Short mmCIF file of C-alpha atoms in Angstrom, two decimals:
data_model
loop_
_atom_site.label_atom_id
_atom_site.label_comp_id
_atom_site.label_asym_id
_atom_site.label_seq_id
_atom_site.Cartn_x
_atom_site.Cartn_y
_atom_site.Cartn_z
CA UNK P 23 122.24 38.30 82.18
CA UNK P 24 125.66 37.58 82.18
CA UNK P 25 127.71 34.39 81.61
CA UNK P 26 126.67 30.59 80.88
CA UNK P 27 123.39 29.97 82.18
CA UNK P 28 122.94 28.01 85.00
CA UNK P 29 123.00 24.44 84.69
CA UNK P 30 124.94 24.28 81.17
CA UNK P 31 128.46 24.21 82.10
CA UNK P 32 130.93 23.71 79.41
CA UNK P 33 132.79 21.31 80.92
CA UNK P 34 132.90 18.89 83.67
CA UNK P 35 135.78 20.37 85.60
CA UNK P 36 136.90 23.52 86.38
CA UNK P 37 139.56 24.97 85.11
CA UNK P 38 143.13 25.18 87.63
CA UNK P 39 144.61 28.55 87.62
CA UNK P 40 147.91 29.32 90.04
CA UNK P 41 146.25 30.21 93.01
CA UNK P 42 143.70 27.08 93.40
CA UNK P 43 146.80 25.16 92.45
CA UNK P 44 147.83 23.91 95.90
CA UNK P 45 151.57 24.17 96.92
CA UNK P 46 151.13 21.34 98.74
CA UNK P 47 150.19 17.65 98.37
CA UNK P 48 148.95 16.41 101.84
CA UNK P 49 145.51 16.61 100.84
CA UNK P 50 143.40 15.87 98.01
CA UNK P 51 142.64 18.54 95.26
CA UNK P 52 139.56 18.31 92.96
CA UNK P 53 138.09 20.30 89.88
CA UNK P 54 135.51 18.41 89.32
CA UNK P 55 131.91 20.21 88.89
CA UNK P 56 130.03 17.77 90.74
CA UNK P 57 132.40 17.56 93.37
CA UNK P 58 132.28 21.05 93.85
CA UNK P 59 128.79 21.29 93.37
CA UNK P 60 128.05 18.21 96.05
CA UNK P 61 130.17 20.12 98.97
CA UNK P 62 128.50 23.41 98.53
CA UNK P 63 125.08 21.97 98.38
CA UNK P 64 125.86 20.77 101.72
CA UNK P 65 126.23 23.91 103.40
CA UNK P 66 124.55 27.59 103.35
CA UNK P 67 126.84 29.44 105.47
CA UNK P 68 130.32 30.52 103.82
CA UNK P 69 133.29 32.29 104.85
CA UNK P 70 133.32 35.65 102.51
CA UNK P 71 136.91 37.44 101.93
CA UNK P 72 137.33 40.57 100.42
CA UNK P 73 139.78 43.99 100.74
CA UNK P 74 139.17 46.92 102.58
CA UNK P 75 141.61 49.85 102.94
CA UNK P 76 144.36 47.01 101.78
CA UNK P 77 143.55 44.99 104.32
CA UNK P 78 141.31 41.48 104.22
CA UNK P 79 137.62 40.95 105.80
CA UNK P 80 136.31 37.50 105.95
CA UNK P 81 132.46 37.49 107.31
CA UNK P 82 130.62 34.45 107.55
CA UNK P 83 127.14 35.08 105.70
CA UNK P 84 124.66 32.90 103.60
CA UNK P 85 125.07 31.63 100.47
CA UNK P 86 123.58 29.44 97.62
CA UNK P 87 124.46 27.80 94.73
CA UNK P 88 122.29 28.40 91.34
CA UNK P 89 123.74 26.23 88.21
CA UNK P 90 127.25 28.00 87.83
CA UNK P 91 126.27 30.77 90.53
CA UNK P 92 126.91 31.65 93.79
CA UNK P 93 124.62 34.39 95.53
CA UNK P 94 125.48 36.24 98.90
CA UNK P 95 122.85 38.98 99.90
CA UNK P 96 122.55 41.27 102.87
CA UNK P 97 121.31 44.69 103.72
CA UNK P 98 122.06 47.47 101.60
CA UNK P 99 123.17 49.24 104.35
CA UNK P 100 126.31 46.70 105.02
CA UNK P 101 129.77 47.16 104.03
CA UNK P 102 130.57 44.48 101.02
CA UNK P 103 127.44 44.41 99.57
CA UNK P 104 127.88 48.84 99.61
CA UNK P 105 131.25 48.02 97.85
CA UNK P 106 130.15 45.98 94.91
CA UNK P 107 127.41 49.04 93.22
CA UNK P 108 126.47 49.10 90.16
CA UNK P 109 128.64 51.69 88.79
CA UNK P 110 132.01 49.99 90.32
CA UNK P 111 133.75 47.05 88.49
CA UNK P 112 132.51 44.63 90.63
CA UNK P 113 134.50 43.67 94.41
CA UNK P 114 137.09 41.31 94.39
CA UNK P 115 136.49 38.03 96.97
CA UNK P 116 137.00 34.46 97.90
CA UNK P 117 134.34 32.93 98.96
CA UNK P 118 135.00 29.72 101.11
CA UNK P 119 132.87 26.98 102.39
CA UNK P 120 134.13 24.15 104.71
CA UNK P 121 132.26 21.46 106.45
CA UNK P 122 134.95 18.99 109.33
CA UNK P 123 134.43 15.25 108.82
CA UNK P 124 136.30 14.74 111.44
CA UNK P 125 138.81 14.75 113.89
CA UNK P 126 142.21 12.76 113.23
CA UNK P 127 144.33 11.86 116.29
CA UNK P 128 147.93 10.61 115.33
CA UNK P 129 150.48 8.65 117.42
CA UNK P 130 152.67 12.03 116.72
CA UNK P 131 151.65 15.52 117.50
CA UNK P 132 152.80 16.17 113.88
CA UNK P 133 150.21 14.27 112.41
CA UNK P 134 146.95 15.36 113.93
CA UNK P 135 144.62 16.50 111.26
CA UNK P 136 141.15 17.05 110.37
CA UNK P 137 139.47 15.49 107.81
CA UNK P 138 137.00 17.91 105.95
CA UNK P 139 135.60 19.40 102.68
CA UNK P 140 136.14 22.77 101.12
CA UNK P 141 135.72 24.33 98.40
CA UNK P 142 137.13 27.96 97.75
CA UNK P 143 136.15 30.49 94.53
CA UNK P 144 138.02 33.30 93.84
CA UNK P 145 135.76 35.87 91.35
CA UNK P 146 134.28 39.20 91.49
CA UNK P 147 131.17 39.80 92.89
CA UNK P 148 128.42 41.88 91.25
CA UNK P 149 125.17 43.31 92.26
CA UNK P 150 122.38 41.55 90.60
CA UNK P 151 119.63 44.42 89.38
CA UNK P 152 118.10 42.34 87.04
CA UNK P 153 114.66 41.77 88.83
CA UNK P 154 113.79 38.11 87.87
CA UNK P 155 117.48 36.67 88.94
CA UNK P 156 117.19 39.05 92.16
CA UNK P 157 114.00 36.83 93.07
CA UNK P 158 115.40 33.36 92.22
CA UNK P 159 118.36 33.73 94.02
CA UNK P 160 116.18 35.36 96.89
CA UNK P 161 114.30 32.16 96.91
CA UNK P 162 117.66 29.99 96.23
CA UNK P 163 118.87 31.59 99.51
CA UNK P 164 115.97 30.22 101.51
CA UNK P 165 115.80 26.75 100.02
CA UNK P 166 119.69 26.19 100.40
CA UNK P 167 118.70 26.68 104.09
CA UNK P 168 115.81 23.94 104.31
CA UNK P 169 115.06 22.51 100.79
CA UNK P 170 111.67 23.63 99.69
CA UNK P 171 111.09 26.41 102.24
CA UNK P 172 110.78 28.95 99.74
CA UNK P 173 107.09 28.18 98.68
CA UNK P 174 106.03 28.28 102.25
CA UNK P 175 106.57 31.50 103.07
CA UNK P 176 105.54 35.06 102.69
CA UNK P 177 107.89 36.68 99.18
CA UNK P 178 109.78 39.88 99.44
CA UNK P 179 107.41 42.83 99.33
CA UNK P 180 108.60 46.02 97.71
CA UNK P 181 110.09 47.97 100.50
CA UNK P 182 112.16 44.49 101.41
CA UNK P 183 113.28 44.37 98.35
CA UNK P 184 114.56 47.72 98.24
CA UNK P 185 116.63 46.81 101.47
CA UNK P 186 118.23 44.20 99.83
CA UNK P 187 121.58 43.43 98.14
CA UNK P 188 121.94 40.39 96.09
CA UNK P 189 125.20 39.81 94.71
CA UNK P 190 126.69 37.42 92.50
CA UNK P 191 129.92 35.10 91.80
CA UNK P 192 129.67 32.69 89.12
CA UNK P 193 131.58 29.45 89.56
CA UNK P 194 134.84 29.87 87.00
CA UNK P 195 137.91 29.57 89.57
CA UNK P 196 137.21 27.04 91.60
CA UNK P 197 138.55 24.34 93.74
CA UNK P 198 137.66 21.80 96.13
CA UNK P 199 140.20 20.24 98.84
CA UNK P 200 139.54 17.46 100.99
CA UNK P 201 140.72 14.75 103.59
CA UNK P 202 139.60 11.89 104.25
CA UNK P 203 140.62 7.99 106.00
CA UNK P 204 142.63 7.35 108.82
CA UNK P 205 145.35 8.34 110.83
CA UNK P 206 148.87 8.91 108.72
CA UNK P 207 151.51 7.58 111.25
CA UNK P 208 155.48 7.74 110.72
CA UNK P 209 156.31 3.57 110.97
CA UNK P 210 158.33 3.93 113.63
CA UNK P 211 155.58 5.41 115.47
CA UNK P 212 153.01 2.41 115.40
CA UNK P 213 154.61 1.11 118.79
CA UNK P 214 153.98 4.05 120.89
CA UNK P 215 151.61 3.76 123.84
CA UNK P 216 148.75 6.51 122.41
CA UNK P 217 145.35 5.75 121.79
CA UNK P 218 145.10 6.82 117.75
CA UNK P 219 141.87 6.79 115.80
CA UNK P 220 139.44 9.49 113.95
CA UNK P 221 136.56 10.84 116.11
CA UNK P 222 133.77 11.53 113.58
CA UNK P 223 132.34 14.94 113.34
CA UNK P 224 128.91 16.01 111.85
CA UNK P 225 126.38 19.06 112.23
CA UNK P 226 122.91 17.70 113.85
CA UNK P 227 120.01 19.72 113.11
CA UNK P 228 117.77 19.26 116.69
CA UNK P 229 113.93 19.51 117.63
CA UNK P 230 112.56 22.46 115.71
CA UNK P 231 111.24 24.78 118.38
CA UNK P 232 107.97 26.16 117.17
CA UNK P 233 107.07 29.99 117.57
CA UNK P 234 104.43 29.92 120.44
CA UNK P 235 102.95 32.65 118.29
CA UNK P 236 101.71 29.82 115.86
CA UNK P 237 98.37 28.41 116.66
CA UNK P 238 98.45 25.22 118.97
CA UNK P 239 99.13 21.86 116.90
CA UNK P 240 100.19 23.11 113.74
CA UNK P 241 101.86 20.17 112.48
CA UNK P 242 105.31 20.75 110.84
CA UNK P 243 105.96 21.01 107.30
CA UNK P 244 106.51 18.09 104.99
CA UNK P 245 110.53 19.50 104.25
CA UNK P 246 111.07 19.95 108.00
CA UNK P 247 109.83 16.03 108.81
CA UNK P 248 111.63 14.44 105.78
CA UNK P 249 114.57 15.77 106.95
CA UNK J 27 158.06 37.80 123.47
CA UNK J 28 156.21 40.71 122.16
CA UNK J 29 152.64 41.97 122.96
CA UNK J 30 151.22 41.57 127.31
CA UNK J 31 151.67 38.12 128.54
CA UNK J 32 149.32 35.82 127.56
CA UNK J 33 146.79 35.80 130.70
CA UNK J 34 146.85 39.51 131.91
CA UNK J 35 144.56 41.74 129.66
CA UNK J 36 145.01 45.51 130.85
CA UNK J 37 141.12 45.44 130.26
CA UNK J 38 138.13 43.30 130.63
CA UNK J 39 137.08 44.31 126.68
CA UNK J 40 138.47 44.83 123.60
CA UNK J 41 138.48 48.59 122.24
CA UNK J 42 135.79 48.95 119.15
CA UNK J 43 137.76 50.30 116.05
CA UNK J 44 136.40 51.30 112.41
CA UNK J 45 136.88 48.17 111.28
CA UNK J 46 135.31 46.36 114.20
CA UNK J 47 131.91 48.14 114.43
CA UNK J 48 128.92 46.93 112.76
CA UNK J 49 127.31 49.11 110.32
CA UNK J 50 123.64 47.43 110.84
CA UNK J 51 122.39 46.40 114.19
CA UNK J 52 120.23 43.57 113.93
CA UNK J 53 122.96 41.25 115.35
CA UNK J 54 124.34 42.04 118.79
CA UNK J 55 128.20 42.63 118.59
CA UNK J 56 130.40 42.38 121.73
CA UNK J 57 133.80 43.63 122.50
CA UNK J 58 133.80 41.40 125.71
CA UNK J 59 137.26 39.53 126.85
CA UNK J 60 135.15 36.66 128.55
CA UNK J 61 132.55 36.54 125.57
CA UNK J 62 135.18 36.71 122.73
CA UNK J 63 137.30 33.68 124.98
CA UNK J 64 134.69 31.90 124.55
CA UNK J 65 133.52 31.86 121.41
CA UNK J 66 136.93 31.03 119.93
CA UNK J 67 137.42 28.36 122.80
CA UNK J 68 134.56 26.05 121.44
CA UNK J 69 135.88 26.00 118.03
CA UNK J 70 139.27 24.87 116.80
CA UNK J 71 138.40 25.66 112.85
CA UNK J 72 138.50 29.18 111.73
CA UNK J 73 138.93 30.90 108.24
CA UNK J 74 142.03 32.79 107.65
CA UNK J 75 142.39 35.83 104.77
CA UNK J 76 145.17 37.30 103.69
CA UNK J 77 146.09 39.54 100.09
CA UNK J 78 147.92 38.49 97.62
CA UNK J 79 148.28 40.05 94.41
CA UNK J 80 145.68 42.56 95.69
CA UNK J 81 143.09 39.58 95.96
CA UNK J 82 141.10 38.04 98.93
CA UNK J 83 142.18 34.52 100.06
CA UNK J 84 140.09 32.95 102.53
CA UNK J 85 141.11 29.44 104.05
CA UNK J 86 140.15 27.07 106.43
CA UNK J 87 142.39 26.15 109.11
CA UNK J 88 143.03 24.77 112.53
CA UNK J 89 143.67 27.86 115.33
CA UNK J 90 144.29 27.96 119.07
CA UNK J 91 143.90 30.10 121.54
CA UNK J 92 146.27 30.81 124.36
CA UNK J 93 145.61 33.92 126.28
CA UNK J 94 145.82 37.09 124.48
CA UNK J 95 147.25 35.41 121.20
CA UNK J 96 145.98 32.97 118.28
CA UNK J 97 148.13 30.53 116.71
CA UNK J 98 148.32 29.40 113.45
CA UNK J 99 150.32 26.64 112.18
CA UNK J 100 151.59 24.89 108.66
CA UNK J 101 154.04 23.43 106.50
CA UNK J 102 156.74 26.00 105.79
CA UNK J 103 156.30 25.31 102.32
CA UNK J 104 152.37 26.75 102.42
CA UNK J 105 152.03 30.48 100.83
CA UNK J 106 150.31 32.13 103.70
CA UNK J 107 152.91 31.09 106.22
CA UNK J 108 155.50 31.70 103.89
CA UNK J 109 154.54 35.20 103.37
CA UNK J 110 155.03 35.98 107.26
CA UNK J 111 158.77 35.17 107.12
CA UNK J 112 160.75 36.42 109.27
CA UNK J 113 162.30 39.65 107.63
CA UNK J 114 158.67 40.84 106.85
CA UNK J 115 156.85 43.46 108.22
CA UNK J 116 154.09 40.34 109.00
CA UNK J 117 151.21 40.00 107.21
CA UNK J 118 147.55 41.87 107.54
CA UNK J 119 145.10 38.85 108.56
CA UNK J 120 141.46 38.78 109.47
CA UNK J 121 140.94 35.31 111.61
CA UNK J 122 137.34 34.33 111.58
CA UNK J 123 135.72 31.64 113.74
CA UNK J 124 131.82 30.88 113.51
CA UNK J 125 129.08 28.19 115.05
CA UNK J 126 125.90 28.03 113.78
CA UNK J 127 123.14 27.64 116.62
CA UNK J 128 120.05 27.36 114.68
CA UNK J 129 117.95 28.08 111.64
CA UNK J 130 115.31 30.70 112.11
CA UNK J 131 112.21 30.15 109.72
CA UNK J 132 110.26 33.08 109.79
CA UNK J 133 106.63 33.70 108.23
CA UNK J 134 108.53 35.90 105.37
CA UNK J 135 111.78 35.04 103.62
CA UNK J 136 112.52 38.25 104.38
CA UNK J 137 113.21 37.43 108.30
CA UNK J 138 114.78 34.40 107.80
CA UNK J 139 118.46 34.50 109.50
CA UNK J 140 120.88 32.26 111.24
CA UNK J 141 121.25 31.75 115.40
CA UNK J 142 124.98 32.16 115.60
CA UNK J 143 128.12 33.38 117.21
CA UNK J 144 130.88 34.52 115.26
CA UNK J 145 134.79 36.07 116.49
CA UNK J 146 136.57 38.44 114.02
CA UNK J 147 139.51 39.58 114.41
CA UNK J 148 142.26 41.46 112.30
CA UNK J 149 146.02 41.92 112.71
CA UNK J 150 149.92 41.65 111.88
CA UNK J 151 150.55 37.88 111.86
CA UNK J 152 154.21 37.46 112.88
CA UNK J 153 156.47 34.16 112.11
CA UNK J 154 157.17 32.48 115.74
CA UNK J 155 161.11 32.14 116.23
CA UNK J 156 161.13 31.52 119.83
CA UNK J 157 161.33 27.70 120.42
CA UNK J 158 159.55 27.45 123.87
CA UNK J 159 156.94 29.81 122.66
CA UNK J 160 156.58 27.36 119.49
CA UNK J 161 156.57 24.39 121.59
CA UNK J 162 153.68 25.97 123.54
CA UNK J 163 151.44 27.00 120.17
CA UNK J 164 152.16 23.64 118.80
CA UNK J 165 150.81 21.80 122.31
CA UNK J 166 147.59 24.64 122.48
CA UNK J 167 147.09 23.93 118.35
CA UNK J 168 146.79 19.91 119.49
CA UNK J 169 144.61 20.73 122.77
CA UNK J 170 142.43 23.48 121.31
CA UNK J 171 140.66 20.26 119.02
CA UNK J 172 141.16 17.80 122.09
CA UNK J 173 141.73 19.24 125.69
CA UNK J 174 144.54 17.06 127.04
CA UNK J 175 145.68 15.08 124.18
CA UNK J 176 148.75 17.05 123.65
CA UNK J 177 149.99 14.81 127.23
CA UNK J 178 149.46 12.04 125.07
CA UNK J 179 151.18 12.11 121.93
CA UNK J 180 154.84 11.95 120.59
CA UNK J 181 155.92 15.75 120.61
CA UNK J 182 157.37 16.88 117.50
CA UNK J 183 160.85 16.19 117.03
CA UNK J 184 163.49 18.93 115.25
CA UNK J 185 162.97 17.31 111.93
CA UNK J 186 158.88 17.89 111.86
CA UNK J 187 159.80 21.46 114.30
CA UNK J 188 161.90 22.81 110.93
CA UNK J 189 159.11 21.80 108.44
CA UNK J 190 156.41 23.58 110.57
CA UNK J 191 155.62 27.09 110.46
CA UNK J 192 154.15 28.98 113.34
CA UNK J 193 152.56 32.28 113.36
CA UNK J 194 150.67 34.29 116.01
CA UNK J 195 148.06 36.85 115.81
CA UNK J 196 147.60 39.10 119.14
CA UNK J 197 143.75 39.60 120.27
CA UNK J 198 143.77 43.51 120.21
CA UNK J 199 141.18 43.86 117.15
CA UNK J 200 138.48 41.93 118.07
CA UNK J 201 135.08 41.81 118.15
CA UNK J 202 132.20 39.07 118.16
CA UNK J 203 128.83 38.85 116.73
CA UNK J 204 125.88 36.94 117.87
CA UNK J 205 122.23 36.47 117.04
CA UNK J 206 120.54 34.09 119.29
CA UNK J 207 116.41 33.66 120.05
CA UNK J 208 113.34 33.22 117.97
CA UNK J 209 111.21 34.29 115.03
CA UNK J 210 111.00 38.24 114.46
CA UNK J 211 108.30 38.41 112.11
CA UNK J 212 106.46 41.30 111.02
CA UNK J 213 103.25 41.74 113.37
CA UNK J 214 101.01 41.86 110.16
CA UNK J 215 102.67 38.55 108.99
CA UNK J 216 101.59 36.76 112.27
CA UNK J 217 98.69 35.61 111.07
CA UNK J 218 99.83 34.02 107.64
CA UNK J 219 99.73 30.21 107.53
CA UNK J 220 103.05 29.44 107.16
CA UNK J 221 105.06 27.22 109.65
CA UNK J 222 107.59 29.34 112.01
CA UNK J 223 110.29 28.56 114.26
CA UNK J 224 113.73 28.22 114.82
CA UNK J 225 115.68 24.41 113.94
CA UNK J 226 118.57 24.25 116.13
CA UNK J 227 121.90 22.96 114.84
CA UNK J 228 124.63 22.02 116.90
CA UNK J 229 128.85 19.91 115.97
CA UNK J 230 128.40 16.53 116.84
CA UNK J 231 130.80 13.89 117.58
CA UNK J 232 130.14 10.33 116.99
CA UNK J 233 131.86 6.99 118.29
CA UNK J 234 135.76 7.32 117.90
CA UNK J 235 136.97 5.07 115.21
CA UNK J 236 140.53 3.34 116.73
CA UNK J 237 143.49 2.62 114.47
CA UNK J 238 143.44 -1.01 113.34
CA UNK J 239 146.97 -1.11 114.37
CA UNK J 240 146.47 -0.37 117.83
CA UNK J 241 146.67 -3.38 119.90
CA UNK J 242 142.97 -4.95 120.45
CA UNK J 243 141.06 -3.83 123.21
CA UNK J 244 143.07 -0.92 123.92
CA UNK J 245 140.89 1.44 125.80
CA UNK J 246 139.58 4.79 124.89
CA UNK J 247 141.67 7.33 126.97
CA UNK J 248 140.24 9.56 129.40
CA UNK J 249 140.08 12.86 127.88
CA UNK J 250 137.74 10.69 124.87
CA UNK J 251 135.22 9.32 126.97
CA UNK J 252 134.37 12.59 129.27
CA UNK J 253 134.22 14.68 126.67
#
């Protein structure tokens, strides 16, 4: 396998290069590995960019984190994960994940914002072949969905497997950007007659609705209750 | 203005391209006017990528819809708006918006998947010059995150108007994706003893957090307590 393994990092920041370099400073700007690390825990969906015919494709699709890697799968039959076989150098993408803290009504239209998380990693993307790292980051795909899932359910059989794409990024140009507090109001502003304030914003996971295939009164799983 | 006016669609779906076609079908994809609409009317966060240097750059930003056309906005000193300056050709975009519904557990990791609805679309995004047409994104960019605040806030006056960028992307290539339902297991899994179901997930807002500065007591306004 390629690159540092998982969960040995050299350092405890990643490293800036020009383009996670922000041109602007309105927002906060971090490097730091558990930083990163903490907002894409958080999340399994991402935003994936790449180029197609010179033009860009972002998809939303799973992800999850391993140590220093990131792994995206999907059908062998779909489009990015076709692009990135194991005879080409590897696809080109930016993979972004964002989760909205909330909602941040100014006194001025100018300063309405958002206050949110993201982190964004530019890399190239390979297939994974190697059979062992194909089925932990099958199983790190499930469990970044519901922690601990992975053991409570039926593996990949052979002919799944075969359908599948797994394809990696490993965690070397990254950067987080966030916002966070209250409202940013001009001075001259703090008279005007508008209601200002930050409306929280947070993902709520409801009742699970249970397959009425399953026998009556199966109880739900320990990692579904605990959550 | 360019493009039909915003409103009056020549057709009640959008026409299916290359790009816009699924390769796999075990999402439903819709070219729909009224389905599209309103997908990209519940969200005011989407992920933008562009190209530069040949490389995929996908970022989160605010986005609002007003008829026919998207709108983008940012400081004139950010790279993607700068790159859409006026003497340019425009620059090749794919706008993605996605919610999350729900977490489908099935009996195999294979068949785990994701309830959600997602809006792609690609295009030229174009630098807006025109000032009323400005004016009008900048209101839409306020009200697409709260309906009706953009009545109650300061506008933006010429100073903030010259540091903000606008740009618009016309819905022509469009096309949404959506998986919604339960659990499709494999019929011979049925019987395994592992929990199944679906967890839904929905954006929730909590109790708005007022400016310490406001006066005390001030009330909420209107379009904060209905929503």
């Amino acid at each position: 396998m390629q690159g540092s393994p998982p969960g040995s990092p050299a350092t405890t920041s990643y490293t800036p290069t020009d383009r996670t370099t922000p041109t602007r400073s309105a927002t906060q700007a971090s490097y730091d590995r558990e930083v990163v690390h903490a907002i894409l825990d958080e999340g399994s969906v991402c935003h994936l960019g790449f180029v197609r015919d010179g033009a860009p494709v972002v998809l939303p699709t799973l992800y999850a984190r391993v140590g220093e890697r990131l792994y995206v799968h999907g059908s062998t039959g779909s489009r990015p994960l076709l692009m990135t076989g194991r005879a080409d150098p590897g696809l080109a993408v930016c993979l972004t994940v964002t989760h909205v803290d909330g909602l941040v009504l100014a006194r001025s239209a100018f300063h309405h914002s958002m206050n949110y998380r993201s982190v964004v990693v530019h890399g190239i993307a390979r297939q994974v072949t190697d059979p062992e790292e194909r089925r932990t980051a099958l199983d790190a795909l499930v469990d970044q969905v519901v922690p601990g899932r992975s053991r409570d359910c039926r593996p990949a059989n052979a002919k799944e497997l075969a359908a599948t794409s797994v394809i990696r990024l490993d965690l070397e140009e990254v950067s987080a950007k966030m916002r966070a507090g209250g409202v940013n109001d001009e001075p001259e502003d703090l008279s005007l007659p508008h209601w200002a304030g930050v409306i929280p914003v947070r993902t709520a996971h409801g009742t699970p609705l249970t397959d009425p295939r399953l026998p009556p009164a199966t109880p739900l799983p320990d990692y579904l209750t605990t959550r």
